JSON list of C-alpha atoms in Angstrom, two decimals:
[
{"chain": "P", "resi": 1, "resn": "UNK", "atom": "CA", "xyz": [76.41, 123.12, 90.10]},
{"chain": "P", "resi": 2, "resn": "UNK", "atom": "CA", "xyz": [73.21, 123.96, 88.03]},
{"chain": "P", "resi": 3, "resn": "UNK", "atom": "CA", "xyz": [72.62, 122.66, 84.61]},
{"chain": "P", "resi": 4, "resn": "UNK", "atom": "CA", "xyz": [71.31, 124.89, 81.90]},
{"chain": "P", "resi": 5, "resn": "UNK", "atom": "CA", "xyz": [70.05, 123.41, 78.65]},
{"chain": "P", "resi": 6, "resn": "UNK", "atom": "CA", "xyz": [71.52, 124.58, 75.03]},
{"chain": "P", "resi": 7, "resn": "UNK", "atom": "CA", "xyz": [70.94, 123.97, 71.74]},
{"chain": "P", "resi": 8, "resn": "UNK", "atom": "CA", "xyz": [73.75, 123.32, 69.66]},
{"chain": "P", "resi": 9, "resn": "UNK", "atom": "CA", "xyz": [74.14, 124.60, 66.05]},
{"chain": "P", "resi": 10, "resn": "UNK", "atom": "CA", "xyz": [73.59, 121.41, 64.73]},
{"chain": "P", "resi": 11, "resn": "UNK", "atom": "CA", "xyz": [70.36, 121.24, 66.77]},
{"chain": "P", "resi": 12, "resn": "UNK", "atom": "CA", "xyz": [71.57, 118.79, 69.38]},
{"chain": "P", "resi": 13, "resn": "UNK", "atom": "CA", "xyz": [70.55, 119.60, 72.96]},
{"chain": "P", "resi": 14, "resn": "UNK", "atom": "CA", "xyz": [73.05, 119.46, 75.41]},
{"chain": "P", "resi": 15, "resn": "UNK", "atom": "CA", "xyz": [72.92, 120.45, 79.19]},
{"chain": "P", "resi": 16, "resn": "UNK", "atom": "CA", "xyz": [76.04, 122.07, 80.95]},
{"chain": "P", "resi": 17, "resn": "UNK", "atom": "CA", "xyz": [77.26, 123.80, 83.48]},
{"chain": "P", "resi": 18, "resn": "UNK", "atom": "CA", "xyz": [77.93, 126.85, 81.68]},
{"chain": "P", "resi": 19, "resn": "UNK", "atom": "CA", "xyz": [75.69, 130.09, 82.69]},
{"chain": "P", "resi": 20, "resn": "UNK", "atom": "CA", "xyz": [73.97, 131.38, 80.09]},
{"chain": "P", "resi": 21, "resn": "UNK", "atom": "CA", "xyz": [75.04, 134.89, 80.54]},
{"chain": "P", "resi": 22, "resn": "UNK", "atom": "CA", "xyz": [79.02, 133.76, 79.76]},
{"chain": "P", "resi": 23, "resn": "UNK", "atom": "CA", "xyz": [77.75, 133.68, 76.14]},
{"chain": "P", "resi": 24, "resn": "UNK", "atom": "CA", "xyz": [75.55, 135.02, 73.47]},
{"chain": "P", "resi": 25, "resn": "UNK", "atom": "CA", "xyz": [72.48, 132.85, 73.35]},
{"chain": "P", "resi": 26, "resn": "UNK", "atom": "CA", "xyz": [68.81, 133.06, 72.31]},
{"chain": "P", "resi": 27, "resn": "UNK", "atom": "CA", "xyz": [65.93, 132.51, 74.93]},
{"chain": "P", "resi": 28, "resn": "UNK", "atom": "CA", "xyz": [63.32, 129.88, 72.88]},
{"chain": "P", "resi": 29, "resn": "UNK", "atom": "CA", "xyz": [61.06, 127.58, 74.25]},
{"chain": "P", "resi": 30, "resn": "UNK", "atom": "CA", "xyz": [60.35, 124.16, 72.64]},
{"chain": "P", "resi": 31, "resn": "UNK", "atom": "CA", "xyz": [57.00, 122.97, 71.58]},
{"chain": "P", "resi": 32, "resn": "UNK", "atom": "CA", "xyz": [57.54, 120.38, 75.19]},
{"chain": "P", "resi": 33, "resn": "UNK", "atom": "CA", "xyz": [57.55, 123.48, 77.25]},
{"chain": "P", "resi": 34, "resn": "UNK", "atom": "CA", "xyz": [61.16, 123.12, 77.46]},
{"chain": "P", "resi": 35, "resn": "UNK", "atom": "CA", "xyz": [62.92, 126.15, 77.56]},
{"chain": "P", "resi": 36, "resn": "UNK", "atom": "CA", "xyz": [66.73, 126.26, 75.99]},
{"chain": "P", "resi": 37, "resn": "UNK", "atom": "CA", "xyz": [69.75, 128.78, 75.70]},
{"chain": "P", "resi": 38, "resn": "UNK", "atom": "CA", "xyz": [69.88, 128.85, 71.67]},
{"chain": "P", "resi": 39, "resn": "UNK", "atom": "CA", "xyz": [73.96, 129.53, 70.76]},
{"chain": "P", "resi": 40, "resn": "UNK", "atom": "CA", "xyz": [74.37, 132.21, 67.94]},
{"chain": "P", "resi": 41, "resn": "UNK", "atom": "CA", "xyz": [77.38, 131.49, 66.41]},
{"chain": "P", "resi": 42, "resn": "UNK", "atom": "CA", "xyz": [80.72, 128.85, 66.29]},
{"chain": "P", "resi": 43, "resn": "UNK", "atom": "CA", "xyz": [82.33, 131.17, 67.97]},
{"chain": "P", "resi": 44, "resn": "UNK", "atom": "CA", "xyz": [80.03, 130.96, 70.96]},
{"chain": "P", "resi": 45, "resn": "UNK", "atom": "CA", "xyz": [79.67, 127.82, 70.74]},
{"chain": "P", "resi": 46, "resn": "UNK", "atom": "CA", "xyz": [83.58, 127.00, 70.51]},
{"chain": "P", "resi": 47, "resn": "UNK", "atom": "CA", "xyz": [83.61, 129.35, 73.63]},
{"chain": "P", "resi": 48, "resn": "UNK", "atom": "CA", "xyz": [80.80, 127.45, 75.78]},
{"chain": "P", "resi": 49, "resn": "UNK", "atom": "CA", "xyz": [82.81, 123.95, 75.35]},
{"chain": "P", "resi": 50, "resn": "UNK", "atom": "CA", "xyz": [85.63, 125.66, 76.67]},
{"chain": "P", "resi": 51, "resn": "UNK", "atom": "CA", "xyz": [84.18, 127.58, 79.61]},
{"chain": "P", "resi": 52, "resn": "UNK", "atom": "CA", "xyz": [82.42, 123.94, 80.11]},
{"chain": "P", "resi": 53, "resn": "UNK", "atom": "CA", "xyz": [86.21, 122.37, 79.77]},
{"chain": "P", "resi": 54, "resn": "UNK", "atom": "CA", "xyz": [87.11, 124.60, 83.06]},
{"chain": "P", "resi": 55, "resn": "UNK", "atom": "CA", "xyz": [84.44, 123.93, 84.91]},
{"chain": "P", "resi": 56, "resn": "UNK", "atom": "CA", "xyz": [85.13, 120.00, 84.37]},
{"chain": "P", "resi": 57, "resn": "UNK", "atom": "CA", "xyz": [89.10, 120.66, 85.18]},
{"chain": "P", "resi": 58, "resn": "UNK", "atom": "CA", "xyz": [87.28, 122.58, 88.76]},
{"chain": "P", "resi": 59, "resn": "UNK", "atom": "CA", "xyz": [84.97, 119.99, 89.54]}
]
């Protein structure tokens, strides 16, 4: 399974399973170079932890 790197609302970055086209996110790149999946919004956040949850339960 490939990893894709987000950035939380609270600016923690996380990386998870979750493909960035299952929610809204924002494209940015980090001064590092590394790029991230910005979430807009609780709700998408609240939805990428549970979309993560099933992949866990899968896996």
């Amino acid at each position: 399974m490939n990893t894709h790197c987000y950035m939380l609302l609270e600016g923690q970055k996380v990386s998870l399973g979750v493909h960035p086209d299952a929610v809204i996110t924002e494209d940015y790149s980090l001064p590092d170079g590394t790029s991230v999946h910005v979430i807009v919004g609780e709700e998408e956040q609240d939805k990428l932890f549970a979309l993560q949850g099933i992949l866990d339960e899968e896996g």
